[in-house]
Coordinates of C-alpha atoms in Angstrom, one line a residue:
M13 CA -34.3 41.0 121.6
P14 CA -30.6 40.1 122.1
L15 CA -29.4 36.9 120.4
A16 CA -28.4 34.1 122.9
Y17 CA -26.2 32.5 120.2
A18 CA -22.9 34.4 120.7
P19 CA -21.7 34.1 117.0
A20 CA -25.0 35.5 115.8
A21 CA -24.9 38.4 118.3
E22 CA -21.4 39.3 117.2
L23 CA -22.3 39.0 113.5
A24 CA -25.4 41.3 114.1
D25 CA -23.1 43.9 115.7
R26 CA -20.8 43.8 112.7
L27 CA -23.7 44.0 110.2
I28 CA -25.1 47.0 112.1
A29 CA -21.7 48.7 112.1
E30 CA -21.5 48.1 108.3
R31 CA -24.9 49.6 107.9
I32 CA -26.2 46.5 106.0
V33 CA -29.8 47.3 106.7
T34 CA -29.7 50.8 105.3
R35 CA -27.7 49.6 102.3
I36 CA -30.2 46.8 101.5
W37 CA -33.0 49.4 101.5
D38 CA -30.9 51.7 99.3
R39 CA -30.5 48.8 96.8
D40 CA -26.7 48.8 97.2
I41 CA -25.7 45.6 95.3
S42 CA -22.3 45.5 96.9
V43 CA -24.1 44.1 100.0
W44 CA -24.1 40.8 98.1
K45 CA -20.6 41.2 96.7
A46 CA -21.9 41.7 93.2
A47 CA -19.5 43.4 90.8
E48 CA -20.8 46.2 88.6
G49 CA -21.7 44.9 85.1
S50 CA -21.9 41.3 86.3
A51 CA -24.8 38.9 85.8
D52 CA -25.3 39.0 89.6
A53 CA -25.6 42.8 89.5
K54 CA -28.2 42.7 86.8
S55 CA -30.3 40.0 88.5
I56 CA -30.2 41.7 91.9
R57 CA -31.2 45.1 90.5
T58 CA -34.2 43.5 88.8
R59 CA -35.4 41.5 91.9
L60 CA -35.6 44.0 94.8
G61 CA -39.3 45.0 94.3
W62 CA -40.4 42.9 97.3
L63 CA -38.9 45.6 99.6
D64 CA -41.6 48.1 98.6
V65 CA -44.4 45.6 98.0
D66 CA -46.6 47.1 100.7
K67 CA -46.7 50.4 98.6
T68 CA -46.9 48.9 95.1
M69 CA -49.7 46.4 96.1
A70 CA -51.8 48.9 98.1
V71 CA -53.6 50.0 94.9
E72 CA -54.3 46.4 93.9
V73 CA -56.1 45.2 97.0
A74 CA -59.5 46.6 96.0
R75 CA -59.3 44.8 92.7
T76 CA -58.5 41.4 94.4
M77 CA -61.4 41.9 96.7
A78 CA -63.7 42.8 93.8
L79 CA -62.8 39.6 92.0
A80 CA -63.5 37.6 95.2
E81 CA -66.9 39.3 95.6
Q82 CA -67.9 38.5 92.0
V83 CA -66.8 34.9 92.3
T84 CA -68.8 34.4 95.5
L85 CA -71.9 36.0 94.0
E86 CA -71.7 33.6 91.1
K87 CA -71.5 30.7 93.5
I88 CA -68.1 29.4 92.3
D89 CA -67.3 26.7 94.9
A90 CA -63.8 25.7 93.9
V91 CA -60.6 27.5 92.8
Y92 CA -57.9 25.5 91.3
L93 CA -54.5 27.2 91.4
L94 CA -52.2 26.0 88.6
G95 CA -48.8 27.1 89.7
M96 CA -45.3 26.0 90.8
G97 CA -42.8 27.1 93.4
G98 CA -43.2 30.7 94.6
S99 CA -46.3 31.1 92.5
S100 CA -48.2 28.4 94.5
L101 CA -46.6 27.8 97.9
C102 CA -47.7 31.0 99.6
A103 CA -51.3 30.3 98.6
E104 CA -51.1 26.8 100.0
V105 CA -49.8 28.2 103.3
M106 CA -52.7 30.7 103.5
R107 CA -55.3 28.0 102.7
S108 CA -53.9 25.8 105.5
V109 CA -53.2 28.5 108.1
L110 CA -56.1 30.9 107.6
G111 CA -58.8 28.5 106.3
V112 CA -61.6 29.3 103.9
A113 CA -64.3 31.8 105.0
A114 CA -68.0 30.9 104.9
H115 CA -69.6 31.2 101.4
H116 CA -66.2 31.4 99.7
P117 CA -64.8 28.8 97.3
D118 CA -62.3 26.2 98.5
L119 CA -58.8 26.4 97.1
F120 CA -56.9 23.5 95.6
V121 CA -53.3 23.9 94.7
L122 CA -52.2 21.9 91.7
D123 CA -48.4 22.1 91.5
T124 CA -47.8 18.7 90.1
T125 CA -47.6 16.5 87.0
D126 CA -48.9 13.4 88.8
E127 CA -51.5 11.6 86.8
R128 CA -53.6 10.4 89.8
T129 CA -53.8 13.9 91.3
I130 CA -54.7 15.6 88.1
A131 CA -57.2 13.0 87.1
G132 CA -58.8 13.2 90.5
A133 CA -59.2 17.0 90.3
A134 CA -60.7 16.7 86.8
A135 CA -63.2 14.1 88.0
R136 CA -64.5 16.1 90.9
M137 CA -64.6 19.5 89.3
N138 CA -67.8 21.1 88.1
P139 CA -66.7 23.4 85.2
A140 CA -69.6 25.8 85.6
R141 CA -68.7 26.4 89.3
S142 CA -64.9 26.3 89.1
L143 CA -62.3 29.0 88.7
F144 CA -58.8 28.3 87.5
L145 CA -56.0 30.6 88.7
V146 CA -53.1 30.2 86.3
S147 CA -50.1 31.5 88.2
S148 CA -46.6 31.8 86.7
K149 CA -44.1 34.6 87.0
S150 CA -42.2 33.5 83.9
G151 CA -45.4 32.5 82.1
G152 CA -43.6 29.6 80.5
T153 CA -43.2 27.0 83.3
V154 CA -43.8 23.6 81.7
E155 CA -46.0 22.2 84.5
V156 CA -48.2 25.3 84.6
A157 CA -48.5 25.4 80.8
S158 CA -49.4 21.7 80.6
L159 CA -52.0 22.0 83.4
E160 CA -53.5 25.1 81.7
R161 CA -53.9 23.2 78.4
F162 CA -55.5 20.2 80.1
F163 CA -58.1 22.1 82.1
W164 CA -58.8 24.6 79.4
S165 CA -59.8 21.7 77.1
R166 CA -62.1 20.3 79.7
V167 CA -63.8 23.6 80.5
A168 CA -64.0 24.6 76.8
H169 CA -65.6 21.3 76.0
A170 CA -68.2 21.8 78.7
L171 CA -68.8 25.6 78.4
G172 CA -67.8 26.6 74.9
A173 CA -67.2 30.3 74.4
Q174 CA -67.8 30.9 78.2
A175 CA -64.6 29.1 79.1
G176 CA -62.5 32.2 79.5
R177 CA -64.8 33.5 82.3
H178 CA -63.5 30.6 84.4
F179 CA -59.8 31.5 84.0
V180 CA -57.7 34.2 85.7
A181 CA -54.0 34.7 85.1
I182 CA -51.3 36.1 87.5
T183 CA -48.0 36.7 85.7
D184 CA -45.3 39.3 84.8
P185 CA -45.8 41.8 82.0
G186 CA -45.2 40.6 78.5
T187 CA -45.0 36.9 79.2
A188 CA -46.4 34.1 77.0
L189 CA -49.1 33.6 79.7
H190 CA -50.1 37.2 79.5
S191 CA -50.6 36.9 75.7
L192 CA -52.4 33.6 76.0
A193 CA -54.8 35.0 78.6
Q194 CA -55.6 37.9 76.3
S195 CA -56.1 35.7 73.3
K196 CA -58.4 33.3 75.2
Q197 CA -60.3 36.2 76.8
Y198 CA -59.6 35.2 80.4
R199 CA -61.9 36.7 83.0
D200 CA -59.0 38.8 84.4
I201 CA -55.3 39.2 84.2
F202 CA -53.3 40.4 87.2
V203 CA -49.9 41.7 86.1
N204 CA -47.3 41.6 88.9
P205 CA -44.3 43.9 89.1
A206 CA -41.5 42.3 87.1
D207 CA -38.9 43.2 89.8
I208 CA -40.3 40.7 92.4
G209 CA -38.8 37.2 92.2
G210 CA -41.1 34.2 92.5
R211 CA -40.0 33.1 96.0
F212 CA -40.2 36.7 97.3
S213 CA -43.7 37.2 95.9
A214 CA -45.9 36.1 98.8
L215 CA -47.1 39.7 99.5
S216 CA -47.6 40.5 95.8
L217 CA -50.5 39.5 93.6
F218 CA -49.3 35.9 93.7
G219 CA -50.4 35.9 97.3
L220 CA -53.1 38.6 97.5
V221 CA -55.4 37.1 94.8
P222 CA -55.7 33.7 96.3
C223 CA -55.9 35.3 99.8
A224 CA -59.0 37.3 98.7
L225 CA -60.6 34.4 96.9
I226 CA -60.7 32.2 100.1
G227 CA -62.3 35.1 102.0
S228 CA -59.3 36.3 104.0
D229 CA -58.6 40.0 104.3
S230 CA -55.8 40.8 101.9
T231 CA -55.6 44.3 103.4
S232 CA -54.6 42.7 106.7
L233 CA -52.1 40.4 105.1
L234 CA -50.4 43.3 103.4
S235 CA -50.7 45.5 106.5
A236 CA -48.9 42.9 108.7
G237 CA -46.2 42.7 106.1
S238 CA -45.9 46.4 106.0
T239 CA -45.5 46.6 109.8
M240 CA -42.7 44.1 109.7
A241 CA -41.1 45.9 106.8
Q242 CA -41.0 49.1 108.8
G243 CA -39.4 47.2 111.7
C244 CA -36.8 45.8 109.3
R245 CA -35.6 49.3 108.5
Q246 CA -34.1 49.6 111.9
E247 CA -30.3 49.5 112.1
N248 CA -30.3 47.9 115.5
H249 CA -31.0 44.6 117.4
A250 CA -34.8 45.3 117.4
N251 CA -34.8 44.5 113.7
A252 CA -36.5 41.1 113.5
G253 CA -35.3 40.3 110.0
L254 CA -31.8 41.2 110.8
E255 CA -31.9 39.1 113.9
L256 CA -33.1 36.0 112.0
G257 CA -30.7 36.6 109.1
A258 CA -27.7 37.0 111.4
F259 CA -28.6 33.7 113.2
I260 CA -28.9 31.8 109.9
G261 CA -25.7 33.3 108.5
A262 CA -23.6 32.9 111.7
A263 CA -24.8 29.3 112.0
A264 CA -23.9 28.5 108.4
L265 CA -20.5 30.1 108.7
G266 CA -19.9 28.0 111.8
G267 CA -20.8 24.8 110.0
R268 CA -24.3 24.6 111.3
D269 CA -25.9 24.7 107.9
K270 CA -28.9 22.4 108.6
L271 CA -31.5 25.0 109.7
T272 CA -34.1 22.9 111.6
V273 CA -37.4 24.9 111.6
V274 CA -39.6 23.9 114.5
L275 CA -43.3 24.9 113.9
P276 CA -46.4 24.4 115.9
P277 CA -49.4 22.7 114.3
S278 CA -51.1 26.0 113.4
L279 CA -48.2 26.9 111.2
A280 CA -47.1 23.5 109.9
S281 CA -47.5 24.3 106.2
L282 CA -45.4 27.5 106.5
G283 CA -42.4 25.1 106.4
L284 CA -42.9 24.4 102.7
W285 CA -42.6 28.1 101.9
I286 CA -39.6 28.7 104.2
E287 CA -37.9 25.6 102.7
Q288 CA -38.1 27.0 99.1
L289 CA -37.2 30.6 100.1
V290 CA -34.1 29.6 102.1
A291 CA -32.9 26.6 100.1
E292 CA -33.3 28.1 96.6
S293 CA -31.9 31.5 97.7
T294 CA -28.7 30.3 99.6
G295 CA -27.9 26.9 98.0
K296 CA -25.4 27.8 95.3
H297 CA -21.6 28.0 94.6
G298 CA -21.0 25.2 97.1
K299 CA -22.5 27.2 100.0
G300 CA -25.9 27.5 101.6
T301 CA -28.3 26.6 104.4
L302 CA -30.6 23.6 104.1
P303 CA -33.9 24.1 105.9
V304 CA -35.2 20.9 107.6
V305 CA -38.9 21.8 108.1
D306 CA -40.9 18.7 108.7
E307 CA -38.8 16.6 111.1
S308 CA -40.1 15.8 114.6
L309 CA -37.9 16.9 117.5
G310 CA -35.5 14.3 118.8
R311 CA -33.1 14.0 121.7
P312 CA -30.0 16.2 121.9
S313 CA -27.9 13.1 121.1
D314 CA -29.7 12.7 117.8
Y315 CA -28.0 15.7 116.3
Q316 CA -24.5 16.5 115.1
S317 CA -22.9 19.9 115.3
D318 CA -24.3 20.8 111.8
R319 CA -27.7 21.8 113.3
A320 CA -29.2 25.1 114.3
F321 CA -32.8 25.5 115.4
V322 CA -35.5 28.2 114.8
A323 CA -38.7 27.6 116.7
I324 CA -41.8 29.7 116.1
A325 CA -44.6 30.0 118.7
T326 CA -48.0 31.6 117.9
D327 CA -50.8 33.1 119.9
R328 CA -52.5 29.7 119.6
D329 CA -49.8 27.1 120.1
R330 CA -46.1 26.5 120.5
P331 CA -43.4 23.9 119.9
D332 CA -42.2 21.5 122.6
D333 CA -40.4 23.8 125.0
D334 CA -39.0 21.0 127.1
R335 CA -37.3 19.3 124.1
L336 CA -36.0 22.6 122.8
G337 CA -34.6 23.5 126.2
A338 CA -32.7 20.2 126.3
I339 CA -31.4 20.7 122.8
E340 CA -30.2 24.2 123.7
A341 CA -28.6 23.0 127.0
A342 CA -26.6 20.5 125.0
G343 CA -25.0 23.3 123.0
H344 CA -27.1 23.5 119.9
P345 CA -28.1 27.1 119.0
V346 CA -31.8 27.8 119.3
L347 CA -33.6 31.0 118.2
R348 CA -37.2 31.4 119.5
L349 CA -39.6 33.6 117.5
S350 CA -43.2 34.5 118.1
T351 CA -46.0 35.6 115.8
R352 CA -49.7 35.8 115.4
V353 CA -51.5 33.4 113.2
D354 CA -53.5 36.2 111.7
G355 CA -50.3 38.1 111.1
L356 CA -49.0 35.7 108.5
G357 CA -47.9 38.6 106.3
A358 CA -45.3 39.6 108.9
E359 CA -43.7 36.2 108.8
F360 CA -43.5 36.3 105.0
F361 CA -41.6 39.6 105.1
R362 CA -39.4 38.6 108.1
W363 CA -38.1 35.5 106.4
E364 CA -37.6 37.3 103.1
F365 CA -35.5 40.1 104.7
A366 CA -33.6 37.5 106.8
T367 CA -32.8 35.5 103.6
A368 CA -31.5 38.7 102.0
V369 CA -29.3 39.3 105.0
A370 CA -28.1 35.6 105.1
G371 CA -27.1 35.9 101.4
A372 CA -25.0 39.0 102.2
V373 CA -23.3 37.1 105.1
L374 CA -22.5 34.2 102.8
G375 CA -21.3 36.4 100.0
I376 CA -23.8 35.1 97.4
N377 CA -26.7 36.5 95.3
P378 CA -29.8 35.2 97.0
F379 CA -32.1 36.3 94.1
D380 CA -31.0 33.9 91.4
E381 CA -31.3 30.1 90.9
P382 CA -28.4 29.2 88.6
N383 CA -28.9 25.4 88.7
V384 CA -32.7 25.2 88.4
A385 CA -32.5 25.5 84.6
E386 CA -30.2 22.5 84.3
A387 CA -32.8 19.9 85.2
K388 CA -35.3 21.7 83.0
E389 CA -32.9 21.3 80.0
K390 CA -32.4 17.6 80.8
T391 CA -36.1 17.1 80.9
K392 CA -36.5 19.0 77.6
A393 CA -33.9 16.8 76.0
L394 CA -35.5 13.6 77.3
L395 CA -38.9 14.7 75.9
G396 CA -37.2 15.4 72.6
A397 CA -35.9 11.8 72.6
Y398 CA -39.3 10.6 73.4
A399 CA -40.8 12.5 70.5
A400 CA -38.2 10.9 68.1
S401 CA -38.4 7.3 69.3
G402 CA -41.7 6.9 71.3
R403 CA -39.8 6.0 74.5
L404 CA -37.8 7.6 77.2
P405 CA -34.1 6.5 77.3
E406 CA -33.5 4.7 80.6
P407 CA -30.4 2.9 81.7
A408 CA -30.6 -0.7 82.8
P409 CA -31.0 -1.1 86.6
A410 CA -27.8 -1.9 88.5
A411 CA -29.8 -4.3 90.6
S412 CA -33.4 -5.6 90.9
S413 CA -35.6 -7.5 93.2
H414 CA -39.2 -8.6 92.5
T415 CA -40.5 -5.2 93.8
I416 CA -37.7 -2.6 93.3
H417 CA -35.2 -1.8 90.6
A418 CA -32.2 0.2 91.8
Y419 CA -30.2 2.6 89.6
T420 CA -27.1 4.2 91.1
S421 CA -24.2 6.5 90.1
A422 CA -22.2 5.4 93.1
G423 CA -22.0 1.6 92.8
G424 CA -22.7 -0.5 95.9
G425 CA -23.7 -4.1 95.2
D426 CA -25.8 -6.6 93.4
S427 CA -29.1 -6.0 95.1
P428 CA -31.3 -3.0 95.9
R429 CA -30.6 -3.5 99.6
A430 CA -26.8 -3.6 99.1
I431 CA -27.0 -0.4 96.9
V432 CA -29.0 1.4 99.6
R433 CA -26.8 0.2 102.4
A434 CA -23.7 1.3 100.5
A435 CA -25.2 4.8 99.9
L436 CA -26.1 5.1 103.5
S437 CA -22.7 3.9 104.6
S438 CA -21.2 6.8 102.6
I439 CA -22.8 9.3 105.0
A440 CA -20.0 11.4 106.5
P441 CA -20.3 14.1 109.2
R442 CA -22.3 17.1 107.9
D443 CA -23.9 15.0 105.1
Y444 CA -27.6 14.8 104.7
V445 CA -30.1 12.5 103.0
A446 CA -32.7 13.8 100.4
F447 CA -35.7 11.7 99.6
L448 CA -37.1 12.9 96.2
S449 CA -40.4 11.2 95.6
Y450 CA -42.3 11.0 92.4
L451 CA -45.0 8.9 93.9
P452 CA -48.5 10.3 94.2
A453 CA -48.4 12.5 97.3
S454 CA -50.3 10.9 100.2
A455 CA -50.3 10.7 104.0
E456 CA -49.0 7.1 103.8
V457 CA -46.0 8.0 101.7
E458 CA -45.2 10.9 104.0
A459 CA -45.5 8.8 107.1
R460 CA -43.5 5.9 105.9
I461 CA -40.7 8.1 104.6
A462 CA -40.8 9.9 107.9
A463 CA -40.2 6.6 109.6
I464 CA -37.2 5.9 107.4
R465 CA -35.8 9.3 108.1
Q466 CA -36.1 8.7 111.9
G467 CA -34.2 5.5 111.4
I468 CA -31.4 7.3 109.5
R469 CA -31.2 10.0 112.2
A470 CA -31.0 7.4 115.0
K471 CA -28.1 5.5 113.3
Y472 CA -26.2 8.1 111.4
R473 CA -27.3 11.4 113.2
A474 CA -27.8 12.8 109.8
A475 CA -30.4 15.4 108.7
S476 CA -32.8 14.5 106.0
T477 CA -35.5 16.1 103.8
L478 CA -38.5 15.0 101.8
G479 CA -39.2 16.6 98.4
V480 CA -42.2 15.7 96.3
G481 CA -41.5 15.8 92.5
P482 CA -41.7 17.9 90.5
R483 CA -42.4 20.5 93.2
Y484 CA -39.0 20.2 94.8
L485 CA -37.3 21.0 91.5
H486 CA -38.5 24.6 92.1
S487 CA -37.5 24.5 95.7
T488 CA -34.7 22.4 97.4
G489 CA -33.6 21.2 93.9
Q490 CA -31.4 24.3 93.7
Y491 CA -29.7 23.4 97.0
H492 CA -29.2 19.7 96.2
K493 CA -27.2 20.6 93.0
G494 CA -25.7 24.0 93.9
G495 CA -25.1 23.8 97.6
P496 CA -22.3 21.8 99.4
N497 CA -21.7 18.4 97.9
S498 CA -23.0 16.7 101.0
A499 CA -26.2 15.1 99.6
V500 CA -27.1 11.4 99.4
A501 CA -30.2 11.5 97.2
F502 CA -32.8 8.8 96.8
V503 CA -35.1 9.4 93.9
I504 CA -38.3 7.2 94.1
T505 CA -40.3 6.5 90.9
Q506 CA -43.1 4.1 89.8
D507 CA -45.1 3.5 86.6
D508 CA -48.4 5.4 86.7
D509 CA -51.6 3.3 86.4
R510 CA -53.1 5.7 83.8
Q511 CA -52.0 7.8 80.9
T512 CA -53.5 11.3 80.5
E513 CA -52.7 13.2 77.3
I514 CA -51.5 16.8 77.6
P515 CA -53.3 18.6 74.7
E516 CA -50.9 19.7 71.9
A517 CA -47.9 18.3 73.7
G518 CA -47.5 14.9 72.1
Y519 CA -47.0 13.1 75.5
T520 CA -48.8 12.4 78.7
F521 CA -48.4 13.7 82.2
S522 CA -46.9 10.4 83.1
I523 CA -44.2 10.8 80.5
L524 CA -43.6 14.4 81.6
K525 CA -43.2 13.4 85.2
R526 CA -40.9 10.5 84.4
A527 CA -38.7 12.8 82.2
Q528 CA -38.5 15.2 85.1
A529 CA -37.4 12.5 87.4
L530 CA -34.8 11.1 85.0
G531 CA -33.6 14.6 84.1
D532 CA -33.0 15.4 87.8
V533 CA -31.1 12.1 88.3
E534 CA -28.9 13.0 85.4
T535 CA -28.3 16.5 86.8
L536 CA -27.5 15.3 90.3
A537 CA -25.0 12.8 88.9
A538 CA -23.5 15.5 86.7
H539 CA -22.8 17.5 89.9
E540 CA -21.1 14.3 91.3
R541 CA -23.9 13.9 93.9
R542 CA -24.4 10.4 95.3
V543 CA -27.8 9.5 93.8
V544 CA -29.8 6.3 93.9
R545 CA -33.0 5.9 91.9
L546 CA -35.4 3.3 93.3
H547 CA -38.1 2.4 90.8
L548 CA -41.1 0.4 92.2
A549 CA -42.8 -2.3 90.2
K550 CA -46.5 -1.7 89.6
H551 CA -47.5 -4.1 92.4
A552 CA -45.1 -2.5 94.9
G553 CA -45.8 0.3 97.3
I554 CA -44.1 2.7 99.7
A555 CA -44.2 -0.1 102.4
D556 CA -41.7 -2.0 100.3
V557 CA -39.4 1.0 100.3
E558 CA -39.7 1.2 104.1
S559 CA -38.8 -2.5 104.4
L560 CA -35.9 -2.1 102.1
F561 CA -34.4 0.7 104.2
A562 CA -35.1 -1.1 107.5
E563 CA -33.0 -4.1 106.1
A564 CA -30.3 -1.8 104.8
I565 CA -30.0 0.2 108.1
G566 CA -30.0 -3.0 110.1

């Protein structure tokens, strides 16, 4: 359908004239301005396998369905997916959107180092009726490796030599996880094509295996993706991926780099997957598009000229058309999409292709994540310091109250309220606020931070996001460090009420999570981002953070 946003329509015309679609399918690396022999050229050439995933995965579907049938017959009632980023988000979306079929095990995604969450999962699991899906493209992600060691020790203690029957690996060929799964005699090992990047892997084994285990038809998931892929071969305006990519790219070039994704209730969880895909793919070299995926729609006057809106309606429900109409009438670009809930595979491919197109428009490589490793290295160094001294090195707080200690790289006063107020006062047009929470994920935390975000939008008209640590390190973390220097980041931490050892690591999950938070604070500061860390006393809670911001906003 023709694009109503004129800059996007003009851009789509230019992309069609330049044969961008054909060149993407032909693996022409010049689409992304990559020079021959460069690191970009190498990474692009080794990450385009998602284009043909419908063909490469067709032979794997029967195997995924066979595993699901075996697991059901054995009365396994819980599958715990140990993953991070692209290896886990698509599974979480499918669990939420498609549900769990009768007589199939429930799916619990563990992409965390939070003590309370991990201890809760360990307490409720029945080892004899649980299956652990260890999912990692690199095979060496610290969170996944730590979770695997923890749950393996629990299952091995309970089941002895039968423990391997309760573990399945999904990874790339030749990884450490591949070798580990072989040595521990995992029940099965699914080896994914190495040329599919993590965030582009929803229609690969990383998505198909959990899809089958919850009783959804992985053939239909793949088929929907295949149909969309065929449509994305068209060098015309009927190409749904080109349309979306041109809209994202034109909006970003026009300064509208806060892509507000408006989803109906049936697709709410899709936002997490879109957020990672778009933010991690485009947020680099000072450029990018920041997806805002969990913000309620406001009035037109709540938004600056840095916003563009994509709204998705389904065959079951749709976003608020009246509000969208008012926002569009006020001059904000709005792209309306439609899909079927049972055609989730089509959305996966549409957004993947659109992200590749947007990368071409912005002149960046959308398939690498150059800044993600920085926080990992900082974390590693902090854990090394802990091993040497028995404590994590932490700076003294810049200011403290009886509930909250504030640390800042930007100055701002002698109390937490003054520091927060100074950080908020620094918000300029086109800036955004990032809440990066290392508190245990809960509905209360999400709701209270949502209230803070609404207050910020009302006063400063600024976009904001919420990232849960350490998950966001593999998602929006790339954008916060590699995108435009327009972030005001608030990192929220608190001492855990328990300490759970990670076998063979020499530290607990609590120490690992704290090191990840501190490492990211250091990395954000090294990139000259405005960052405030708010550390809650043990007796404090998220309500205290909400009160602090209410006072600071005034």
